[in-house]
Tab-separated table of C-alpha atoms and ligand atoms in Angstrom:
chain	number	residue	atom	x	y	z
A	1281	MET	CA	-25.040	10.212	10.058
A	1282	LYS	CA	-26.089	12.638	7.382
A	1283	TYR	CA	-23.846	15.710	6.985
A	1284	VAL	CA	-21.239	14.096	9.243
A	1285	THR	CA	-19.901	10.813	7.857
A	1286	GLU	CA	-19.582	12.196	4.304
A	1287	TYR	CA	-17.141	14.751	5.701
A	1288	ARG	CA	-14.937	12.163	7.376
A	1289	ASP	CA	-14.062	10.347	4.124
A	1290	ALA	CA	-10.366	9.632	4.663
A	1291	ALA	CA	-9.567	9.077	0.971
A	1292	LEU	CA	-11.091	12.390	0.014
A	1293	VAL	CA	-9.222	14.195	2.811
A	1294	GLN	CA	-5.985	12.559	1.605
A	1295	GLY	CA	-6.741	13.666	-1.938
A	1296	VAL	CA	-7.243	17.299	-0.965
A	1297	MET	CA	-4.114	17.224	1.203
A	1298	GLU	CA	-2.120	15.840	-1.723
A	1299	ARG	CA	-3.280	18.760	-3.862
A	1300	ILE	CA	-2.171	21.131	-1.094
A	1301	ARG	CA	1.274	19.494	-1.042
A	1302	ARG	CA	1.624	20.049	-4.791
A	1303	LEU	CA	0.479	23.635	-4.521
A	1304	VAL	CA	2.680	24.951	-1.727
A	1305	THR	CA	5.864	26.772	-2.737
A	1306	ARG	CA	6.627	28.761	0.410
A	1307	PRO	CA	6.083	28.787	4.187
A	1308	TRP	CA	2.742	30.115	5.412
A	1309	VAL	CA	1.308	30.579	8.904
A	1310	ILE	CA	-2.434	29.954	9.130
A	1311	MET	CA	-4.621	30.341	12.190
A	1312	GLU	CA	-7.853	28.467	12.841
A	1313	ILE	CA	-9.970	30.696	15.056
A	1314	CYS	CA	-12.128	28.172	16.806
A	1315	GLY	CA	-11.081	25.790	19.582
A	1316	GLY	CA	-13.428	23.148	18.209
A	1317	GLN	CA	-11.434	23.275	14.971
A	1318	THR	CA	-8.146	23.041	16.893
A	1319	HIS	CA	-9.467	19.910	18.552
A	1320	SER	CA	-10.544	18.335	15.222
A	1321	ILE	CA	-7.252	19.227	13.504
A	1322	VAL	CA	-5.133	17.591	16.192
A	1323	ARG	CA	-7.517	14.663	16.717
A	1324	TYR	CA	-7.576	13.716	13.016
A	1325	GLY	CA	-3.883	14.494	12.565
A	1326	LEU	CA	-4.505	17.070	9.828
A	1327	ASP	CA	-1.560	19.131	11.109
A	1328	GLN	CA	0.688	16.137	10.433
A	1329	MET	CA	-0.680	15.607	6.923
A	1330	LEU	CA	0.218	19.108	5.822
A	1331	PRO	CA	3.515	19.834	4.071
A	1332	PRO	CA	6.185	21.235	6.433
A	1333	GLU	CA	5.858	24.704	4.902
A	1334	ILE	CA	2.390	25.124	6.422
A	1335	GLU	CA	2.310	25.998	10.094
A	1336	LEU	CA	-1.017	26.004	11.910
A	1337	VAL	CA	-1.345	28.246	14.943
A	1338	HIS	CA	-4.335	28.100	17.203
A	1339	GLY	CA	-6.670	30.965	17.817
A	1340	PRO	CA	-8.578	32.403	20.768
A	1341	GLY	CA	-11.947	30.814	19.928
A	1342	CYS	CA	-12.356	28.761	23.069
A	1343	PRO	CA	-14.994	30.344	25.316
A	1344	VAL	CA	-13.870	28.500	28.427
A	1345	CYS	CA	-10.232	29.519	27.827
A	1346	VAL	CA	-10.839	33.243	27.436
A	1347	THR	CA	-13.355	33.793	30.250
A	1348	PRO	CA	-11.376	35.958	32.698
A	1349	LEU	CA	-10.518	34.595	36.141
A	1350	GLU	CA	-12.188	37.610	37.687
A	1351	LEU	CA	-15.536	36.537	36.251
A	1352	ILE	CA	-15.054	32.950	37.345
A	1353	ASP	CA	-14.404	34.233	40.859
A	1354	LYS	CA	-17.618	36.269	40.640
A	1355	ALA	CA	-19.472	33.129	39.533
A	1356	LEU	CA	-18.049	31.236	42.507
A	1357	ALA	CA	-19.090	34.003	44.921
A	1358	ILE	CA	-22.637	34.092	43.535
A	1359	ALA	CA	-22.956	30.289	43.405
A	1360	SER	CA	-21.950	30.063	47.078
A	1361	ARG	CA	-24.929	32.153	48.244
A	1362	PRO	CA	-27.618	30.068	49.954
A	1363	GLU	CA	-30.547	31.608	48.037
A	1364	VAL	CA	-28.974	30.937	44.609
A	1365	ILE	CA	-29.301	28.073	42.141
A	1366	PHE	CA	-26.368	28.600	39.780
A	1367	CYS	CA	-26.752	27.120	36.280
A	1368	SER	CA	-23.902	26.640	33.845
A	1369	TYR	CA	-22.810	24.798	30.726
A	1370	GLY	CA	-20.880	21.735	31.900
A	1371	ASP	CA	-17.545	22.955	30.471
A	1372	MET	CA	-17.279	25.716	33.072
A	1373	LEU	CA	-17.503	23.521	36.163
A	1374	ARG	CA	-13.874	22.438	36.236
A	1375	VAL	CA	-12.385	25.837	35.495
A	1376	PRO	CA	-10.409	26.922	38.537
A	1377	GLY	CA	-10.851	30.470	39.818
A	1378	SER	CA	-8.358	31.699	42.375
A	1379	GLY	CA	-8.197	28.487	44.324
A	1380	ARG	CA	-11.419	26.562	43.729
A	1381	ASP	CA	-13.964	25.721	41.031
A	1382	LEU	CA	-17.738	25.350	40.702
A	1383	PHE	CA	-17.461	21.639	41.461
A	1384	SER	CA	-16.030	22.369	44.893
A	1385	VAL	CA	-18.766	24.950	45.533
A	1386	LYS	CA	-21.255	22.209	44.711
A	1387	ALA	CA	-19.463	19.715	46.953
A	1388	ALA	CA	-19.599	22.260	49.777
A	1389	GLY	CA	-23.387	22.379	49.503
A	1390	GLY	CA	-23.854	25.121	46.903
A	1391	GLN	CA	-26.630	24.557	44.378
A	1392	VAL	CA	-24.823	24.304	41.058
A	1393	ARG	CA	-26.605	22.722	38.127
A	1394	VAL	CA	-25.346	21.806	34.691
A	1395	VAL	CA	-27.838	22.716	31.993
A	1396	TYR	CA	-27.843	21.796	28.311
A	1397	SER	CA	-29.727	24.906	27.206
A	1398	PRO	CA	-30.287	28.299	28.861
A	1399	LEU	CA	-34.027	27.631	28.515
A	1400	ASP	CA	-33.523	24.856	31.076
A	1401	ALA	CA	-32.296	27.515	33.519
A	1402	VAL	CA	-35.433	29.588	32.832
A	1403	GLU	CA	-37.537	26.505	33.566
A	1404	ILE	CA	-35.674	25.972	36.865
A	1405	ALA	CA	-36.434	29.610	37.769
A	1406	ARG	CA	-40.118	29.081	37.010
A	1407	GLN	CA	-40.257	25.990	39.212
A	1408	ASN	CA	-38.334	27.555	42.111
A	1409	PRO	CA	-39.904	30.989	42.717
A	1410	GLU	CA	-38.379	31.194	46.220
A	1411	LYS	CA	-34.844	30.850	44.786
A	1412	GLN	CA	-32.662	33.162	42.699
A	1413	VAL	CA	-31.619	31.369	39.520
A	1414	VAL	CA	-28.453	32.642	37.838
A	1415	PHE	CA	-27.216	31.443	34.457
A	1416	PHE	CA	-23.526	31.783	33.507
A	1417	ALA	CA	-23.912	33.263	30.015
A	1418	ILE	CA	-20.506	32.733	28.456
A	1419	GLY	CA	-19.382	32.217	24.918
A	1420	PHE	CA	-18.950	33.667	21.451
A	1421	GLU	CA	-21.545	34.585	18.832
A	1422	THR	CA	-22.799	30.973	18.799
A	1423	THR	CA	-24.228	30.959	22.331
A	1424	ALA	CA	-25.481	34.552	22.187
A	1425	PRO	CA	-28.780	33.771	20.411
A	1426	PRO	CA	-29.728	31.087	22.984
A	1427	ASN	CA	-28.574	33.220	25.919
A	1428	VAL	CA	-30.526	36.345	24.878
A	1429	MET	CA	-33.608	34.229	24.173
A	1430	SER	CA	-33.545	33.035	27.785
A	1431	VAL	CA	-33.767	36.667	28.944
A	1432	LEU	CA	-36.684	37.352	26.606
A	1433	ALA	CA	-38.424	34.174	27.791
A	1434	ALA	CA	-37.923	35.155	31.451
A	1435	ARG	CA	-39.374	38.612	30.769
A	1436	ARG	CA	-42.364	37.135	28.946
A	1437	LEU	CA	-43.006	34.748	31.847
A	1438	GLY	CA	-42.735	37.666	34.297
A	1439	LEU	CA	-39.928	35.966	36.244
A	1440	LYS	CA	-38.316	38.145	38.919
A	1441	ASN	CA	-35.851	35.498	40.042
A	1442	TYR	CA	-33.847	34.921	36.835
A	1443	SER	CA	-30.613	36.689	35.927
A	1444	ILE	CA	-27.521	36.027	33.822
A	1445	LEU	CA	-23.847	36.558	34.552
A	1446	VAL	CA	-22.632	37.752	31.158
A	1447	SER	CA	-19.188	37.065	29.729
A	1448	HIS	CA	-19.785	37.348	26.012
A	1449	VAL	CA	-17.015	37.836	23.454
A	1450	ARG	CA	-16.946	38.435	19.702
A	1451	VAL	CA	-14.498	37.098	17.132
A	1452	PRO	CA	-13.795	40.062	14.767
A	1453	PRO	CA	-12.289	42.418	17.407
A	1454	ALA	CA	-10.044	39.590	18.661
A	1455	MET	CA	-8.801	38.991	15.104
A	1456	GLU	CA	-8.105	42.690	14.744
A	1457	ALA	CA	-6.103	42.599	18.006
A	1458	ILE	CA	-4.076	39.646	16.686
A	1459	LEU	CA	-3.469	41.224	13.278
A	1460	SER	CA	-2.436	44.611	14.630
A	1461	ALA	CA	0.027	43.228	17.207
A	1462	PRO	CA	3.670	43.883	16.245
A	1463	ALA	CA	4.486	40.211	16.946
A	1464	ASN	CA	1.748	38.941	14.611
A	1465	ARG	CA	2.713	35.952	12.462
A	1466	VAL	CA	-0.687	35.011	11.048
A	1467	GLN	CA	-0.972	35.242	7.239
A	1468	GLY	CA	-4.300	33.518	6.655
A	1469	PHE	CA	-7.357	32.524	8.685
A	1470	LEU	CA	-9.839	29.687	8.897
A	1471	LEU	CA	-12.959	31.443	10.164
A	1472	ALA	CA	-15.183	29.761	12.761
A	1473	GLY	CA	-18.007	28.097	10.829
A	1474	HIS	CA	-20.668	28.264	13.500
A	1475	VAL	CA	-19.934	31.845	14.508
A	1476	CYS	CA	-20.463	32.669	10.816
A	1477	THR	CA	-23.632	30.550	10.757
A	1478	VAL	CA	-25.107	33.113	13.156
A	1479	MET	CA	-23.339	36.314	12.058
A	1480	GLY	CA	-22.646	35.642	8.383
A	1481	TYR	CA	-19.220	36.699	7.127
A	1482	TRP	CA	-19.832	40.274	5.978
A	1483	GLU	CA	-18.029	41.572	9.104
A	1484	TYR	CA	-14.776	40.000	7.912
A	1485	LEU	CA	-14.575	41.594	4.461
A	1486	PRO	CA	-13.173	44.962	5.708
A	1487	LEU	CA	-10.787	43.138	8.067
A	1488	ALA	CA	-9.352	40.976	5.262
A	1489	GLU	CA	-8.975	44.072	3.093
A	1490	LYS	CA	-7.372	46.266	5.778
A	1491	TYR	CA	-4.727	43.709	6.811
A	1492	ARG	CA	-4.391	42.032	3.383
A	1493	VAL	CA	-5.101	38.606	4.872
A	1494	PRO	CA	-7.138	35.906	3.084
A	1495	MET	CA	-9.797	34.109	5.116
A	1496	THR	CA	-12.004	31.073	4.581
A	1497	VAL	CA	-15.217	30.229	6.426
A	1498	THR	CA	-14.559	26.661	7.578
A	1499	GLY	CA	-16.542	23.844	9.197
A	1500	PHE	CA	-15.494	21.260	11.749
A	1501	GLU	CA	-15.232	17.865	10.076
A	1502	PRO	CA	-11.864	16.760	8.652
A	1503	LEU	CA	-12.967	17.308	5.059
A	1504	ASP	CA	-14.337	20.755	5.936
A	1505	LEU	CA	-10.988	21.677	7.453
A	1506	ALA	CA	-9.045	20.298	4.496
A	1507	GLN	CA	-11.231	22.365	2.187
A	1508	GLY	CA	-10.758	25.495	4.310
A	1509	LEU	CA	-6.999	25.008	4.150
A	1510	TRP	CA	-7.133	24.422	0.401
A	1511	HIS	CA	-9.009	27.704	-0.220
A	1512	THR	CA	-6.743	29.693	2.096
A	1513	ILE	CA	-3.514	28.283	0.672
A	1514	CYS	CA	-4.727	28.846	-2.904
A	1515	MET	CA	-5.337	32.516	-2.076
A	1516	LEU	CA	-1.956	32.864	-0.318
A	1517	GLU	CA	-0.070	31.275	-3.210
A	1518	GLU	CA	-1.918	33.417	-5.762
A	1519	GLY	CA	-1.392	36.584	-3.704
A	1520	ARG	CA	-5.142	37.078	-3.616
A	1521	VAL	CA	-7.068	38.556	-0.681
A	1522	ALA	CA	-10.715	37.570	-0.227
A	1523	VAL	CA	-13.098	35.919	2.190
A	1524	GLU	CA	-14.206	32.589	0.737
A	1525	ASN	CA	-16.849	30.222	2.060
A	1526	ALA	CA	-15.929	26.554	2.436
A	1527	TYR	CA	-18.922	25.827	4.669
A	1528	ALA	CA	-21.738	26.836	2.365
A	1529	ARG	CA	-24.149	24.154	3.573
A	1530	SER	CA	-24.343	26.063	6.862
A	1531	VAL	CA	-23.152	29.631	6.241
A	1532	THR	CA	-24.425	32.493	4.095
A	1533	LEU	CA	-22.900	35.965	3.684
A	1534	GLU	CA	-25.650	37.589	5.748
A	1535	GLY	CA	-26.013	34.833	8.383
A	1536	ASN	CA	-29.129	34.339	10.503
A	1537	ARG	CA	-30.791	37.784	10.454
A	1538	ALA	CA	-33.401	36.916	13.094
A	1539	ALA	CA	-30.674	35.814	15.501
A	1540	GLN	CA	-28.572	38.952	14.877
A	1541	GLU	CA	-31.574	41.219	15.477
A	1542	THR	CA	-32.481	39.444	18.708
A	1543	ILE	CA	-28.903	39.745	19.967
A	1544	ARG	CA	-28.967	43.497	19.228
A	1545	GLN	CA	-32.303	43.853	20.997
A	1546	VAL	CA	-30.873	42.493	24.277
A	1547	PHE	CA	-27.094	43.069	24.131
A	1548	GLU	CA	-24.877	46.018	23.275
A	1549	GLU	CA	-21.145	46.067	22.555
A	1550	CYS	CA	-18.659	46.658	25.376
A	1551	ASP	CA	-14.949	46.325	26.151
A	1552	ARG	CA	-14.055	42.865	27.424
A	1553	THR	CA	-11.076	41.319	29.160
A	1554	TRP	CA	-9.859	38.115	27.511
A	1555	ARG	CA	-8.081	35.744	29.837
A	1556	GLY	CA	-4.380	35.681	29.007
A	1557	ILE	CA	-4.710	38.483	26.443
A	1558	GLY	CA	-6.142	41.481	28.299
A	1559	VAL	CA	-8.738	44.082	27.417
A	1560	ILE	CA	-9.810	44.219	23.772
A	1561	PRO	CA	-11.918	47.300	22.971
A	1562	MET	CA	-15.565	46.633	22.023
A	1563	SER	CA	-14.855	42.922	21.859
A	1564	GLY	CA	-17.843	41.744	23.849
A	1565	TRP	CA	-21.489	42.137	24.656
A	1566	TRP	CA	-23.377	42.976	27.813
A	1567	LEU	CA	-27.015	43.588	28.640
A	1568	ARG	CA	-28.625	46.789	27.381
A	1569	PRO	CA	-29.886	49.128	30.140
A	1570	GLU	CA	-33.485	48.064	29.358
A	1571	PHE	CA	-32.558	44.572	30.547
A	1572	ALA	CA	-30.520	45.628	33.619
A	1573	GLU	CA	-32.922	43.779	35.936
A	1574	PHE	CA	-31.597	40.506	34.464
A	1575	ASP	CA	-27.948	41.382	35.141
A	1576	ALA	CA	-26.557	39.121	37.878
A	1577	GLU	CA	-23.625	41.498	38.470
A	1578	LYS	CA	-26.133	44.210	39.419
A	1579	ARG	CA	-28.430	41.916	41.374
A	1580	PHE	CA	-25.679	40.468	43.538
A	1581	ASP	CA	-23.167	42.852	44.955
A	1582	VAL	CA	-19.961	40.899	44.465
A	1583	GLU	CA	-16.796	42.890	44.891
A	1584	ALA	CA	-14.244	42.868	42.127
A	1585	ILE	CA	-11.486	40.433	42.961
A	1586	ARG	CA	-8.037	40.741	41.379
A	1587	PRO	CA	-6.889	37.185	40.817
A	1588	GLN	CA	-3.369	36.076	40.011
A	1589	GLU	CA	-2.440	34.073	36.924
A	1590	SER	CA	0.424	31.602	36.999
A	1591	PRO	CA	3.584	33.511	36.015
A	1592	ILE	CA	4.936	30.690	33.809
A	1593	CYS	CA	1.806	30.342	31.694
A	1594	ILE	CA	2.069	31.655	28.118
A	1595	ALA	CA	-1.555	30.937	27.190
A	1596	GLY	CA	-2.020	34.542	26.079
A	1597	GLN	CA	0.674	34.238	23.417
A	1598	ILE	CA	-0.641	30.823	22.372
A	1599	LEU	CA	-4.161	32.236	21.940
A	1600	GLN	CA	-2.723	34.924	19.645
A	1601	GLY	CA	-0.745	32.502	17.519
A	1602	GLN	CA	2.652	33.798	18.658
A	1603	LYS	CA	3.659	30.615	20.521
A	1604	LYS	CA	2.750	26.918	20.511
A	1605	PRO	CA	1.965	24.750	23.563
A	1606	ARG	CA	5.357	23.021	23.295
A	1607	ASP	CA	7.060	26.388	23.808
A	1608	CYS	CA	5.780	26.386	27.393
A	1609	LEU	CA	8.187	25.005	30.005
A	1610	ALA	CA	5.319	23.734	32.150
A	1611	PHE	CA	3.549	21.817	29.342
A	1612	GLY	CA	2.932	18.207	30.389
A	1613	LYS	CA	5.013	18.714	33.527
A	1614	GLU	CA	3.549	21.074	36.124
A	1615	CYS	CA	0.624	21.685	33.793
A	1616	THR	CA	-1.709	18.860	32.708
A	1617	PRO	CA	-5.492	18.637	32.150
A	1618	GLU	CA	-5.785	17.232	35.705
A	1619	HIS	CA	-3.809	20.173	37.149
A	1620	PRO	CA	-4.162	22.999	34.659
A	1621	LEU	CA	-2.101	26.112	35.302
A	1622	GLY	CA	-3.682	28.091	32.540
A	1623	ALA	CA	-6.677	28.694	30.361
A	1624	THR	CA	-5.651	26.653	27.322
A	1625	MET	CA	-5.127	23.482	29.374
A	1626	VAL	CA	-8.509	23.650	31.100
A	1627	SER	CA	-10.951	23.136	28.273
A	1628	SER	CA	-10.897	20.259	25.800
A	1629	GLU	CA	-11.103	22.979	23.129
A	1630	GLY	CA	-7.914	24.609	24.409
A	1631	ALA	CA	-4.742	24.161	22.339
A	1632	CYS	CA	-2.610	22.911	25.269
A	1633	ALA	CA	-5.232	20.310	26.231
A	1634	ALA	CA	-5.552	19.098	22.611
A	1635	TYR	CA	-1.757	18.812	22.241
A	1636	TYR	CA	-1.515	16.945	25.531
A	1637	ARG	CA	-4.361	14.557	24.767
A	1638	TYR	CA	-3.188	13.660	21.263
A	1639	GLY	CA	0.529	13.591	22.055
A	1640	ARG	CA	1.900	16.576	20.050
B	685	MET	CA	-19.420	24.198	23.265
B	686	CYS	CA	-19.119	25.425	19.699
B	687	LEU	CA	-19.184	22.000	18.078
B	688	GLY	CA	-22.772	22.315	16.949
B	689	VAL	CA	-23.918	19.102	15.328
B	690	PRO	CA	-26.422	18.633	12.516
B	691	GLY	CA	-29.608	16.843	13.477
B	692	LYS	CA	-32.896	15.979	11.778
B	693	ILE	CA	-36.169	17.557	12.878
B	694	ILE	CA	-38.617	14.739	13.595
B	695	GLU	CA	-41.480	16.521	15.377
B	696	LYS	CA	-42.605	20.122	15.883
B	697	TYR	CA	-44.618	21.553	18.790
B	698	GLU	CA	-44.985	24.631	21.006
B	699	ARG	CA	-43.982	25.157	24.628
B	700	ASN	CA	-44.406	28.355	26.669
B	701	GLY	CA	-45.214	30.121	23.410
B	702	MET	CA	-41.908	29.023	21.861
B	703	PRO	CA	-41.643	26.924	18.673
B	704	MET	CA	-39.876	23.701	19.651
B	705	ALA	CA	-38.894	20.434	17.983
B	706	LYS	CA	-37.557	17.011	18.673
B	707	VAL	CA	-34.282	16.683	16.804
B	708	ASP	CA	-32.581	13.367	16.110
B	709	PHE	CA	-28.773	13.254	16.253
B	710	GLY	CA	-28.021	9.793	14.887
B	711	GLY	CA	-30.317	8.114	17.412
B	712	VAL	CA	-30.080	10.587	20.304
B	713	VAL	CA	-33.172	12.798	20.413
B	714	ARG	CA	-33.044	16.218	22.065
B	715	GLU	CA	-35.518	19.034	22.552
B	716	THR	CA	-34.543	22.009	20.391
B	717	CYS	CA	-35.859	25.557	20.140
B	718	LEU	CA	-36.780	26.674	16.606
B	719	ALA	CA	-37.229	30.398	17.399
B	720	TYR	CA	-34.422	31.356	14.978
B	721	VAL	CA	-35.561	29.092	12.124
B	722	PRO	CA	-39.358	29.538	12.085
B	723	GLU	CA	-39.485	28.175	8.515
B	724	ALA	CA	-38.164	24.747	9.599
B	725	GLN	CA	-40.128	21.673	8.573
B	726	VAL	CA	-40.133	18.091	9.800
B	727	GLY	CA	-37.389	16.300	7.847
B	728	ASP	CA	-35.074	19.343	7.645
B	729	TYR	CA	-31.549	19.168	9.071
B	730	CYS	CA	-30.348	21.956	11.353
B	731	ILE	CA	-27.169	22.872	13.245
B	732	VAL	CA	-27.948	22.911	16.966
B	733	HIS	CA	-26.065	24.766	19.682
B	734	VAL	CA	-27.024	24.541	23.364
B	735	GLY	CA	-30.602	23.603	22.522
B	736	PHE	CA	-31.201	26.083	19.687
B	737	ALA	CA	-31.294	25.497	15.940
B	738	LEU	CA	-29.090	28.189	14.371
B	739	ASN	CA	-29.869	27.467	10.709
B	740	LEU	CA	-31.140	24.885	8.277
B	741	VAL	CA	-28.495	22.853	6.458
B	742	SER	CA	-28.624	23.347	2.690
B	743	GLU	CA	-28.776	19.998	0.918
B	744	GLN	CA	-27.944	21.616	-2.416
B	745	GLU	CA	-24.846	23.418	-1.113
B	746	ALA	CA	-23.734	20.216	0.610
B	747	GLN	CA	-23.951	18.278	-2.681
B	748	GLU	CA	-22.152	20.969	-4.654
B	749	THR	CA	-19.326	21.135	-2.113
B	750	LEU	CA	-18.858	17.378	-2.109
B	751	ALA	CA	-18.796	17.317	-5.921
B	752	LEU	CA	-16.177	20.076	-5.943
B	753	LEU	CA	-14.043	18.272	-3.382
B	754	ARG	CA	-14.210	15.033	-5.366
B	755	GLN	CA	-12.993	17.006	-8.351
B	756	ILE	CA	-10.093	18.531	-6.399
B	757	ALA	CA	-9.076	15.170	-4.948
B	758	ASP	CA	-9.624	13.367	-8.250
B	759	LEU	CA	-7.377	15.564	-10.335
B	760	GLU	CA	-4.765	13.847	-8.268
B	761	SER	CA	-5.349	10.488	-9.943
B	762	GLU	CA	-5.324	12.162	-13.367
B	763	LEU	CA	-1.959	13.735	-12.650
B	764	GLY	CA	-0.413	10.500	-11.494
B	765	PRO	CA	1.814	10.070	-8.454
B	766	PRO	CA	3.489	13.156	-6.967
B	767	PRO	CA	6.967	14.036	-8.198
B	768	GLY	CA	9.950	13.022	-6.086
C	1267	SF4	S1	0.912	24.262	29.150
C	1267	SF4	FE1	-0.273	25.109	30.870
C	1267	SF4	S2	1.050	26.692	31.733
C	1267	SF4	FE2	1.835	26.242	29.681
C	1267	SF4	S3	0.793	27.704	28.341
C	1267	SF4	FE3	-0.449	25.831	28.320
C	1267	SF4	S4	-1.955	26.230	29.933
C	1267	SF4	FE4	-0.327	27.722	30.294
């Protein structure tokens, strides 16, 4: 496949890794932001090809992992209502709230549908005017352009029965939270290539400068990741701070302007709670007042529930690069992908799930 | 969810006033919204997330990157086996 197979060339990956081994003189801790990258790194064994001086820690960029329990409970309450068709990306169905998940709501007769695109949810609303169709709009900057477009499409079609339950988060404030924490260990970052495809990487320049941390925009194939590591380690070894782009076939400095403008038209910034981490100021998006009629939290009066997290789970520290999955006493014992106790075991993009699946 | 994959635009059309396309991912064809890449042409590659093209892949940048990586990896053979 074009733009895929070329970036899985094992010999080339080996070659770049060998150069990294020659280059490294000291220990460095590098964080990849995105859960998709975590998955690729562990799946292709890139962590094991690196010299022992390089430690990779795994960032908070897994939308399923960081969606707070409280919002999942709200989703469950809304999905259980008889007049509602609840639409979601497939990844969210297995995520347990306090006690149950969307699958069990579906099994109990609730109308829960997996959609590929939010436009599919709009289409379901158009075809079912007697029902209330709610879309679970979760994710980072990558799903924001599709999710806001569904709202604009619903408004254009004059739909009164479409709304979204918004749980949107943004990468730069989370990185700032990680970097400013006293326990921070991260010295360099691999930036999430598809977040930067939408947003560009101009937002990261002041962050790199302020915390003196080099960053590299990085893609998802093994060779992309090797290249991202190469750039980051070169900067660390040279004592240079910059934001470099190792995913230039997809990412430009300014990103997709049309997508950014459409996001700003529909969403505004707000404080968000990150599961396992807590509230990060201005780290998310919600609907602007002009679009309040599409806000599922306003349309359905669901009381705020205060759910309990498992007390042994250290997912919050893992998502901030302070701990690794193996540091958790429950890993692979009480906690497995079949019976997840915490956020990072639930999603295949979560660090605990990747470590479990690929035997780290 | 964030593992957007590159696919090739094979047909363009309009639906509900929205620019749409059929995009081929190595044999699997999916409907994709082109609202964020109005300049897209049949034959272009794009990164698709949850049914939306987020950009067009730059062939030129892809070639330059691969050439650079071959250079990095190749220097290896010029330098001979690693010490130790
Ligand atoms: S192994 Fe399970 S309990 Fe432990 S940190 Fe990971 S998700 Fe939490």
